[in-house]
Amino acid sequence: MIRVCELSKHYADGTAALRDVDLVIDQGEMVFLRGPSGAGKTTLFEMILGIEPPSSGAVEVAGQRVFPGVHPRWVREIRRRTGVIFQDFRLFEGRTVRENVELGLRVLGIAGQKMRTRTDHRLENVGLLDRAEAPVGSLSWGERQRVGVARALAREPDIILADEPTGNLDEEMSERVLDLLYEANQGGATVVVAIHAPHVLKSTRRRVVTLRDGRVADDSAARDGKGS
Amino acid sequence: MTVGDLGFFLREALAGLKIHRVANFISIICIGLALLSLGLVAGTWANLQHVADTLRQDAEIVVYLDDDVSLQEAEQLSRRLLDHQGVSRTRVVCPDETLLRVESLIGSDIDILSVLEGHNPFAASIEVGVDAGVAAEVVSFSGNLAGVDYIRDNEEVLAPLLRLTSLIQWAGLVVILAVALVTTALVAHIVRLGMSARQQEMETLRLLGASEGFVCAPFVFEGALLGAAGALFAAFGVAAAGGRVYQLIRTGLPYLPLAAGTPLLGYLALLVLGVGLTAGTLGSLVALRSA
Ligand SMILES: Nc1ncnc2c1ncn2[C@@H]1O[C@H](COP(=O)(O)OP(=O)(O)OP(=O)(O)O)[C@@H](O)[C@H]1O
Ligand SMILES: [Mg+2]
């Protein structure tokens, strides 16, 4: 589903965010991406979404090149098929919780009753249905994060890119969000989760890829002798 | 894009306009005033055109006869003129009638005959109705008839009127252009302000896979709404001012042939709305292009 080939990213200020990263994530797979702060996790997501162009290397999603030789239409198509939980949430400030989730559906052409039902369902999932009409500006960081989770999941995407989706949540809510991601994965979505939480990483039987200084330092799938 | 989307874009546009509420309200007034001046110029032009058309339609030549021409001779001349091709009617105006007309023009409190010591100084004349196309021909034909003193052709009145009409027509075009440009520029500026306030939101929408059309549509609606709101203001202004001016002219200058008020004011309202809507939409597109 996601194929990254010798991917490098050097920012203008000389920072090497990614160096020769090779990574293949199959359709329907769920992968945890771990690594210290600044390891390049967010940068990798940005390349997959066509937000930032790589300095060299190639990115392919669903069999289509994102880089190099990117076609804006295809980038848009990937973004439409993806549910992204941004590390910085990227909520629509000045709008209500409900509007934030609904807008994520509207851009896909989903409106009316279908939009409202899905929104209610996902807000219920993350425990925010009773805050639906509150402006996101009035929410705590954890609540904002959950709006981001609800917005991504409501789109019922083929691919989920979750960048620290539990970073601001208590243990119980973290579990709940992770369960939602597992559930989406069981429904067929390819899920990539950038995460720090040691207790999650220790107990999971899923593939864990470790980035360090922009390189793949460890890949549990390679150790187990499956995948790449 | 669906019908539901249109409602959404409209709500978004309205919400966007509420961000700089006061500034936008003032802008709408400015657009309205510009469009109002356009409507008034167009209305003036339409009426002058109408006056010219009316005068042209029953173009009239007045043939003044020599003092010594008798009424019988005048009637003979009248019949000869009526035989001329393109002449629709003729009528002999006897000196007494001319005197009466002058009296009524001057006012009834002066007894003009006593001033003139009982002597009527006017000669007979013939009013000749002609098709506008052959007026010049009839003028030269009459000039060659014996007993004709001089000829007054309505062209003399018509020519400066037509010059004025065409001048106003040009001025009107310039005003339309200026108003359209000002409106476009103003709307472009406002929409750009709105866009910069929502830059981040637009970027997020793109990250969620929104098409450019989806991202930009609310701003197009915003411009169209600004133009339409200004135009509505102007349309009411044109109707009110137009109605008042008509009333003044009808009582003050009743013989002035005005264009029928009801359809004209309707056309003016449509013109103003059309220019406002077009310029507003254009302004948005300019803003989106230059963003
Ligand atoms: N726009 C940018 N310009 C310059 N350097 C950047 C830019 N974006 C990211 N970097 C740098 O690239 C490196 C990788 O950043 P990235 O955000 O991918 O790390 P991360 O693994 O997501 O970290 P964290 O766990 O803190 O979110 C960092 O050193 C960061 O400072
Ligand atoms: Mg990060």
PDB file of C-alpha atoms in Angstrom, chain A residues 13-225:
ATOM      1  CA  ASP A  13      18.688  24.860   6.832  1.00  0.00           C
ATOM      2  CA  GLY A  14      20.759  21.699   6.446  1.00  0.00           C
ATOM      3  CA  THR A  15      18.695  19.441   8.738  1.00  0.00           C
ATOM      4  CA  ALA A  16      18.606  15.896   7.450  1.00  0.00           C
ATOM      5  CA  ALA A  17      15.138  14.730   8.537  1.00  0.00           C
ATOM      6  CA  LEU A  18      15.212  11.469   6.583  1.00  0.00           C
ATOM      7  CA  ARG A  19      18.164   9.543   5.162  1.00  0.00           C
ATOM      8  CA  ASP A  20      17.765   6.686   2.686  1.00  0.00           C
ATOM      9  CA  VAL A  21      14.606   5.315   4.241  1.00  0.00           C
ATOM     10  CA  ASP A  22      13.271   2.104   2.690  1.00  0.00           C
ATOM     11  CA  LEU A  23       9.896   0.957   3.946  1.00  0.00           C
ATOM     12  CA  VAL A  24       7.062  -1.135   2.570  1.00  0.00           C
ATOM     13  CA  ILE A  25       3.712  -1.238   4.343  1.00  0.00           C
ATOM     14  CA  ASP A  26       1.248  -3.724   2.915  1.00  0.00           C
ATOM     15  CA  GLN A  27      -2.417  -3.155   2.429  1.00  0.00           C
ATOM     16  CA  GLY A  28      -4.326  -3.903   5.615  1.00  0.00           C
ATOM     17  CA  GLU A  29      -1.214  -3.801   7.753  1.00  0.00           C
ATOM     18  CA  MET A  30      -0.970  -1.915  11.037  1.00  0.00           C
ATOM     19  CA  VAL A  31       2.450  -0.500  11.864  1.00  0.00           C
ATOM     20  CA  PHE A  32       3.751   1.427  14.841  1.00  0.00           C
ATOM     21  CA  LEU A  33       6.388   4.009  14.042  1.00  0.00           C
ATOM     22  CA  ARG A  34       8.566   4.903  16.954  1.00  0.00           C
ATOM     23  CA  GLY A  35      11.635   6.982  17.515  1.00  0.00           C
ATOM     24  CA  PRO A  36      12.929   9.855  19.569  1.00  0.00           C
ATOM     25  CA  SER A  37      11.744  13.361  18.995  1.00  0.00           C
ATOM     26  CA  GLY A  38      13.163  14.686  15.750  1.00  0.00           C
ATOM     27  CA  ALA A  39      13.675  11.216  14.304  1.00  0.00           C
ATOM     28  CA  GLY A  40      11.623  12.074  11.199  1.00  0.00           C
ATOM     29  CA  LYS A  41       8.233  10.456  11.857  1.00  0.00           C
ATOM     30  CA  THR A  42       6.171  13.504  10.984  1.00  0.00           C
ATOM     31  CA  THR A  43       8.378  14.221   8.005  1.00  0.00           C
ATOM     32  CA  LEU A  44       7.726  10.734   6.670  1.00  0.00           C
ATOM     33  CA  PHE A  45       3.967  11.303   6.917  1.00  0.00           C
ATOM     34  CA  GLU A  46       4.345  14.616   5.121  1.00  0.00           C
ATOM     35  CA  MET A  47       6.103  12.925   2.225  1.00  0.00           C
ATOM     36  CA  ILE A  48       3.382  10.275   1.972  1.00  0.00           C
ATOM     37  CA  LEU A  49       0.720  12.972   1.844  1.00  0.00           C
ATOM     38  CA  GLY A  50       2.601  15.008  -0.727  1.00  0.00           C
ATOM     39  CA  ILE A  51       2.912  17.965   1.643  1.00  0.00           C
ATOM     40  CA  GLU A  52       6.681  18.216   1.382  1.00  0.00           C
ATOM     41  CA  PRO A  53       8.712  17.010  -1.586  1.00  0.00           C
ATOM     42  CA  PRO A  54      11.607  14.675  -0.765  1.00  0.00           C
ATOM     43  CA  SER A  55      15.159  15.639  -1.632  1.00  0.00           C
ATOM     44  CA  SER A  56      15.661  12.278  -3.280  1.00  0.00           C
ATOM     45  CA  GLY A  57      14.043   8.872  -3.453  1.00  0.00           C
ATOM     46  CA  ALA A  58      10.515   7.800  -4.290  1.00  0.00           C
ATOM     47  CA  VAL A  59       7.154   7.454  -2.560  1.00  0.00           C
ATOM     48  CA  GLU A  60       4.387   5.261  -3.851  1.00  0.00           C
ATOM     49  CA  VAL A  61       0.887   4.912  -2.438  1.00  0.00           C
ATOM     50  CA  ALA A  62      -1.619   2.348  -3.700  1.00  0.00           C
ATOM     51  CA  GLY A  63       0.608   1.586  -6.652  1.00  0.00           C
ATOM     52  CA  GLN A  64       0.829   5.208  -7.737  1.00  0.00           C
ATOM     53  CA  ARG A  65       3.843   7.447  -7.576  1.00  0.00           C
ATOM     54  CA  VAL A  66       3.511  10.392  -5.237  1.00  0.00           C
ATOM     55  CA  PHE A  67       7.120  11.426  -5.791  1.00  0.00           C
ATOM     56  CA  PRO A  68       8.878  12.106  -8.036  1.00  0.00           C
ATOM     57  CA  GLY A  69       6.798  13.332 -10.965  1.00  0.00           C
ATOM     58  CA  VAL A  70       3.818  13.982  -8.784  1.00  0.00           C
ATOM     59  CA  HIS A  71       0.458  14.814 -10.282  1.00  0.00           C
ATOM     60  CA  PRO A  72      -1.582  17.118  -8.015  1.00  0.00           C
ATOM     61  CA  ARG A  73      -4.717  15.149  -8.757  1.00  0.00           C
ATOM     62  CA  TRP A  74      -3.208  11.978  -7.476  1.00  0.00           C
ATOM     63  CA  VAL A  75      -1.938  13.677  -4.345  1.00  0.00           C
ATOM     64  CA  ARG A  76      -5.469  14.860  -3.755  1.00  0.00           C
ATOM     65  CA  GLU A  77      -6.818  11.378  -4.344  1.00  0.00           C
ATOM     66  CA  ILE A  78      -4.442   9.956  -1.737  1.00  0.00           C
ATOM     67  CA  ARG A  79      -5.408  12.626   0.732  1.00  0.00           C
ATOM     68  CA  ARG A  80      -9.069  11.847   0.163  1.00  0.00           C
ATOM     69  CA  ARG A  81      -8.486   8.174   0.834  1.00  0.00           C
ATOM     70  CA  THR A  82      -6.471   8.922   3.962  1.00  0.00           C
ATOM     71  CA  GLY A  83      -7.534   9.781   7.461  1.00  0.00           C
ATOM     72  CA  VAL A  84      -4.799  11.817   9.070  1.00  0.00           C
ATOM     73  CA  ILE A  85      -4.550  12.526  12.776  1.00  0.00           C
ATOM     74  CA  PHE A  86      -2.116  15.414  12.755  1.00  0.00           C
ATOM     75  CA  GLN A  87       0.329  15.839  15.567  1.00  0.00           C
ATOM     76  CA  ASP A  88      -0.662  19.504  15.772  1.00  0.00           C
ATOM     77  CA  PHE A  89      -4.350  18.540  15.234  1.00  0.00           C
ATOM     78  CA  ARG A  90      -4.887  21.077  12.453  1.00  0.00           C
ATOM     79  CA  LEU A  91      -8.434  21.749  13.561  1.00  0.00           C
ATOM     80  CA  PHE A  92     -10.599  24.437  12.026  1.00  0.00           C
ATOM     81  CA  GLU A  93     -10.284  27.108  14.660  1.00  0.00           C
ATOM     82  CA  GLY A  94     -13.380  29.169  15.325  1.00  0.00           C
ATOM     83  CA  ARG A  95     -15.654  26.286  14.435  1.00  0.00           C
ATOM     84  CA  THR A  96     -17.485  23.870  16.621  1.00  0.00           C
ATOM     85  CA  VAL A  97     -16.462  20.292  17.322  1.00  0.00           C
ATOM     86  CA  ARG A  98     -19.238  19.059  15.057  1.00  0.00           C
ATOM     87  CA  GLU A  99     -18.309  21.405  12.218  1.00  0.00           C
ATOM     88  CA  ASN A 100     -14.728  20.178  12.390  1.00  0.00           C
ATOM     89  CA  VAL A 101     -15.731  16.568  11.878  1.00  0.00           C
ATOM     90  CA  GLU A 102     -18.388  17.435   9.306  1.00  0.00           C
ATOM     91  CA  LEU A 103     -15.997  19.496   7.224  1.00  0.00           C
ATOM     92  CA  GLY A 104     -13.732  16.474   6.912  1.00  0.00           C
ATOM     93  CA  LEU A 105     -16.681  14.667   5.343  1.00  0.00           C
ATOM     94  CA  ARG A 106     -17.933  17.538   3.225  1.00  0.00           C
ATOM     95  CA  VAL A 107     -14.670  17.752   1.316  1.00  0.00           C
ATOM     96  CA  LEU A 108     -15.318  14.145   0.293  1.00  0.00           C
ATOM     97  CA  GLY A 109     -18.777  15.063  -0.938  1.00  0.00           C
ATOM     98  CA  ILE A 110     -20.501  13.449   2.037  1.00  0.00           C
ATOM     99  CA  ALA A 111     -23.296  15.652   3.341  1.00  0.00           C
ATOM    100  CA  GLY A 112     -26.776  15.562   4.807  1.00  0.00           C
ATOM    101  CA  GLN A 113     -27.995  12.795   7.067  1.00  0.00           C
ATOM    102  CA  LYS A 114     -25.067  10.517   6.258  1.00  0.00           C
ATOM    103  CA  MET A 115     -22.652  13.194   7.396  1.00  0.00           C
ATOM    104  CA  ARG A 116     -24.536  13.812  10.626  1.00  0.00           C
ATOM    105  CA  THR A 117     -24.847  10.132  11.473  1.00  0.00           C
ATOM    106  CA  ARG A 118     -21.170   9.449  10.958  1.00  0.00           C
ATOM    107  CA  THR A 119     -20.212  12.568  12.897  1.00  0.00           C
ATOM    108  CA  ASP A 120     -22.403  11.638  15.853  1.00  0.00           C
ATOM    109  CA  HIS A 121     -21.071   8.095  15.823  1.00  0.00           C
ATOM    110  CA  ARG A 122     -17.410   9.127  15.903  1.00  0.00           C
ATOM    111  CA  LEU A 123     -17.924  11.895  18.450  1.00  0.00           C
ATOM    112  CA  GLU A 124     -19.622   9.301  20.622  1.00  0.00           C
ATOM    113  CA  ASN A 125     -16.586   7.014  20.112  1.00  0.00           C
ATOM    114  CA  VAL A 126     -14.168   9.610  21.444  1.00  0.00           C
ATOM    115  CA  GLY A 127     -16.524  10.788  24.196  1.00  0.00           C
ATOM    116  CA  LEU A 128     -17.216  14.241  22.774  1.00  0.00           C
ATOM    117  CA  LEU A 129     -20.826  13.985  21.667  1.00  0.00           C
ATOM    118  CA  ASP A 130     -21.943  16.179  24.557  1.00  0.00           C
ATOM    119  CA  ARG A 131     -19.378  18.801  23.506  1.00  0.00           C
ATOM    120  CA  ALA A 132     -20.411  18.698  19.844  1.00  0.00           C
ATOM    121  CA  GLU A 133     -21.589  22.296  19.714  1.00  0.00           C
ATOM    122  CA  ALA A 134     -18.641  23.727  21.632  1.00  0.00           C
ATOM    123  CA  PRO A 135     -16.123  25.791  19.669  1.00  0.00           C
ATOM    124  CA  VAL A 136     -12.844  23.881  19.433  1.00  0.00           C
ATOM    125  CA  GLY A 137     -11.077  26.941  20.783  1.00  0.00           C
ATOM    126  CA  SER A 138     -12.621  26.235  24.163  1.00  0.00           C
ATOM    127  CA  LEU A 139     -11.370  22.642  24.348  1.00  0.00           C
ATOM    128  CA  SER A 140      -8.462  21.180  26.307  1.00  0.00           C
ATOM    129  CA  TRP A 141      -5.537  19.731  24.359  1.00  0.00           C
ATOM    130  CA  GLY A 142      -6.715  16.210  24.947  1.00  0.00           C
ATOM    131  CA  GLU A 143     -10.199  17.078  23.744  1.00  0.00           C
ATOM    132  CA  ARG A 144      -8.769  18.722  20.644  1.00  0.00           C
ATOM    133  CA  GLN A 145      -6.784  15.626  19.918  1.00  0.00           C
ATOM    134  CA  ARG A 146      -9.933  13.536  20.126  1.00  0.00           C
ATOM    135  CA  VAL A 147     -11.666  15.862  17.642  1.00  0.00           C
ATOM    136  CA  GLY A 148      -8.771  15.129  15.284  1.00  0.00           C
ATOM    137  CA  VAL A 149      -9.266  11.393  15.843  1.00  0.00           C
ATOM    138  CA  ALA A 150     -13.012  11.627  15.215  1.00  0.00           C
ATOM    139  CA  ARG A 151     -12.495  13.667  12.055  1.00  0.00           C
ATOM    140  CA  ALA A 152     -10.020  11.152  10.635  1.00  0.00           C
ATOM    141  CA  LEU A 153     -12.093   8.068  11.467  1.00  0.00           C
ATOM    142  CA  ALA A 154     -15.424   9.489  10.307  1.00  0.00           C
ATOM    143  CA  ARG A 155     -14.020   9.580   6.789  1.00  0.00           C
ATOM    144  CA  GLU A 156     -13.757   5.755   6.880  1.00  0.00           C
ATOM    145  CA  PRO A 157     -10.427   5.948   5.079  1.00  0.00           C
ATOM    146  CA  ASP A 158      -8.398   3.233   3.337  1.00  0.00           C
ATOM    147  CA  ILE A 159      -5.264   4.552   4.998  1.00  0.00           C
ATOM    148  CA  ILE A 160      -4.883   6.033   8.460  1.00  0.00           C
ATOM    149  CA  LEU A 161      -1.812   8.057   9.357  1.00  0.00           C
ATOM    150  CA  ALA A 162      -1.914   8.792  13.072  1.00  0.00           C
ATOM    151  CA  ASP A 163       0.825  11.093  14.346  1.00  0.00           C
ATOM    152  CA  GLU A 164       1.012  10.721  18.129  1.00  0.00           C
ATOM    153  CA  PRO A 165      -2.761  10.237  18.405  1.00  0.00           C
ATOM    154  CA  THR A 166      -2.571   9.611  22.153  1.00  0.00           C
ATOM    155  CA  GLY A 167       0.096  12.160  23.043  1.00  0.00           C
ATOM    156  CA  ASN A 168      -2.251  14.294  25.120  1.00  0.00           C
ATOM    157  CA  LEU A 169      -4.599  11.628  26.429  1.00  0.00           C
ATOM    158  CA  ASP A 170      -4.899   9.838  29.743  1.00  0.00           C
ATOM    159  CA  GLU A 171      -4.382   6.101  29.826  1.00  0.00           C
ATOM    160  CA  GLU A 172      -8.024   5.186  29.552  1.00  0.00           C
ATOM    161  CA  MET A 173      -8.693   7.492  26.617  1.00  0.00           C
ATOM    162  CA  SER A 174      -5.460   6.324  24.956  1.00  0.00           C
ATOM    163  CA  GLU A 175      -6.726   2.772  25.121  1.00  0.00           C
ATOM    164  CA  ARG A 176     -10.001   3.822  23.641  1.00  0.00           C
ATOM    165  CA  VAL A 177      -8.365   5.636  20.711  1.00  0.00           C
ATOM    166  CA  LEU A 178      -6.000   2.739  20.057  1.00  0.00           C
ATOM    167  CA  ASP A 179      -8.948   0.354  20.105  1.00  0.00           C
ATOM    168  CA  LEU A 180     -10.635   2.509  17.474  1.00  0.00           C
ATOM    169  CA  LEU A 181      -7.503   2.298  15.330  1.00  0.00           C
ATOM    170  CA  TYR A 182      -7.342  -1.500  15.770  1.00  0.00           C
ATOM    171  CA  GLU A 183     -10.978  -1.665  14.828  1.00  0.00           C
ATOM    172  CA  ALA A 184     -10.399   0.395  11.670  1.00  0.00           C
ATOM    173  CA  ASN A 185      -7.508  -1.884  10.798  1.00  0.00           C
ATOM    174  CA  GLN A 186      -9.752  -4.914  11.246  1.00  0.00           C
ATOM    175  CA  GLY A 187     -12.170  -3.208   8.879  1.00  0.00           C
ATOM    176  CA  GLY A 188      -9.450  -3.289   6.220  1.00  0.00           C
ATOM    177  CA  ALA A 189      -7.675   0.045   6.647  1.00  0.00           C
ATOM    178  CA  THR A 190      -3.910   0.284   6.445  1.00  0.00           C
ATOM    179  CA  VAL A 191      -2.846   2.000   9.657  1.00  0.00           C
ATOM    180  CA  VAL A 192       0.432   3.713  10.526  1.00  0.00           C
ATOM    181  CA  VAL A 193       0.736   5.066  14.067  1.00  0.00           C
ATOM    182  CA  ALA A 194       3.614   7.240  15.204  1.00  0.00           C
ATOM    183  CA  ILE A 195       3.769   6.726  18.952  1.00  0.00           C
ATOM    184  CA  HIS A 196       5.991   7.121  21.991  1.00  0.00           C
ATOM    185  CA  ALA A 197       4.012   5.315  24.694  1.00  0.00           C
ATOM    186  CA  PRO A 198       6.299   2.508  25.918  1.00  0.00           C
ATOM    187  CA  HIS A 199       3.493   0.425  27.420  1.00  0.00           C
ATOM    188  CA  VAL A 200       1.765   0.236  24.049  1.00  0.00           C
ATOM    189  CA  LEU A 201       4.925  -0.619  22.171  1.00  0.00           C
ATOM    190  CA  LYS A 202       5.984  -3.249  24.714  1.00  0.00           C
ATOM    191  CA  SER A 203       2.721  -5.142  24.668  1.00  0.00           C
ATOM    192  CA  THR A 204       1.818  -5.001  20.986  1.00  0.00           C
ATOM    193  CA  ARG A 205       2.190  -7.917  18.624  1.00  0.00           C
ATOM    194  CA  ARG A 206       2.061  -5.576  15.631  1.00  0.00           C
ATOM    195  CA  ARG A 207       4.994  -4.530  13.524  1.00  0.00           C
ATOM    196  CA  VAL A 208       7.116  -1.768  15.069  1.00  0.00           C
ATOM    197  CA  VAL A 209       9.462   0.321  12.942  1.00  0.00           C
ATOM    198  CA  THR A 210      12.012   2.461  14.765  1.00  0.00           C
ATOM    199  CA  LEU A 211      13.336   5.640  13.192  1.00  0.00           C
ATOM    200  CA  ARG A 212      16.470   7.264  14.556  1.00  0.00           C
ATOM    201  CA  ASP A 213      18.189  10.294  13.060  1.00  0.00           C
ATOM    202  CA  GLY A 214      16.151   9.903   9.925  1.00  0.00           C
ATOM    203  CA  ARG A 215      17.092   6.250   9.359  1.00  0.00           C
ATOM    204  CA  VAL A 216      15.201   3.018   9.913  1.00  0.00           C
ATOM    205  CA  ALA A 217      17.117   1.774  12.961  1.00  0.00           C
ATOM    206  CA  ASP A 218      14.972  -1.269  13.610  1.00  0.00           C
ATOM    207  CA  ASP A 219      12.030  -3.099  12.043  1.00  0.00           C
ATOM    208  CA  SER A 220      10.362  -5.891  13.974  1.00  0.00           C
ATOM    209  CA  ALA A 221       9.062  -7.389  10.735  1.00  0.00           C
ATOM    210  CA  ALA A 222      12.606  -7.792   9.422  1.00  0.00           C
ATOM    211  CA  ARG A 223      13.620  -9.482  12.699  1.00  0.00           C
ATOM    212  CA  ASP A 224      10.687 -11.840  12.469  1.00  0.00           C
ATOM    213  CA  GLY A 225      11.693 -12.598   8.892  1.00  0.00           C
TER     214      GLY A 225
END
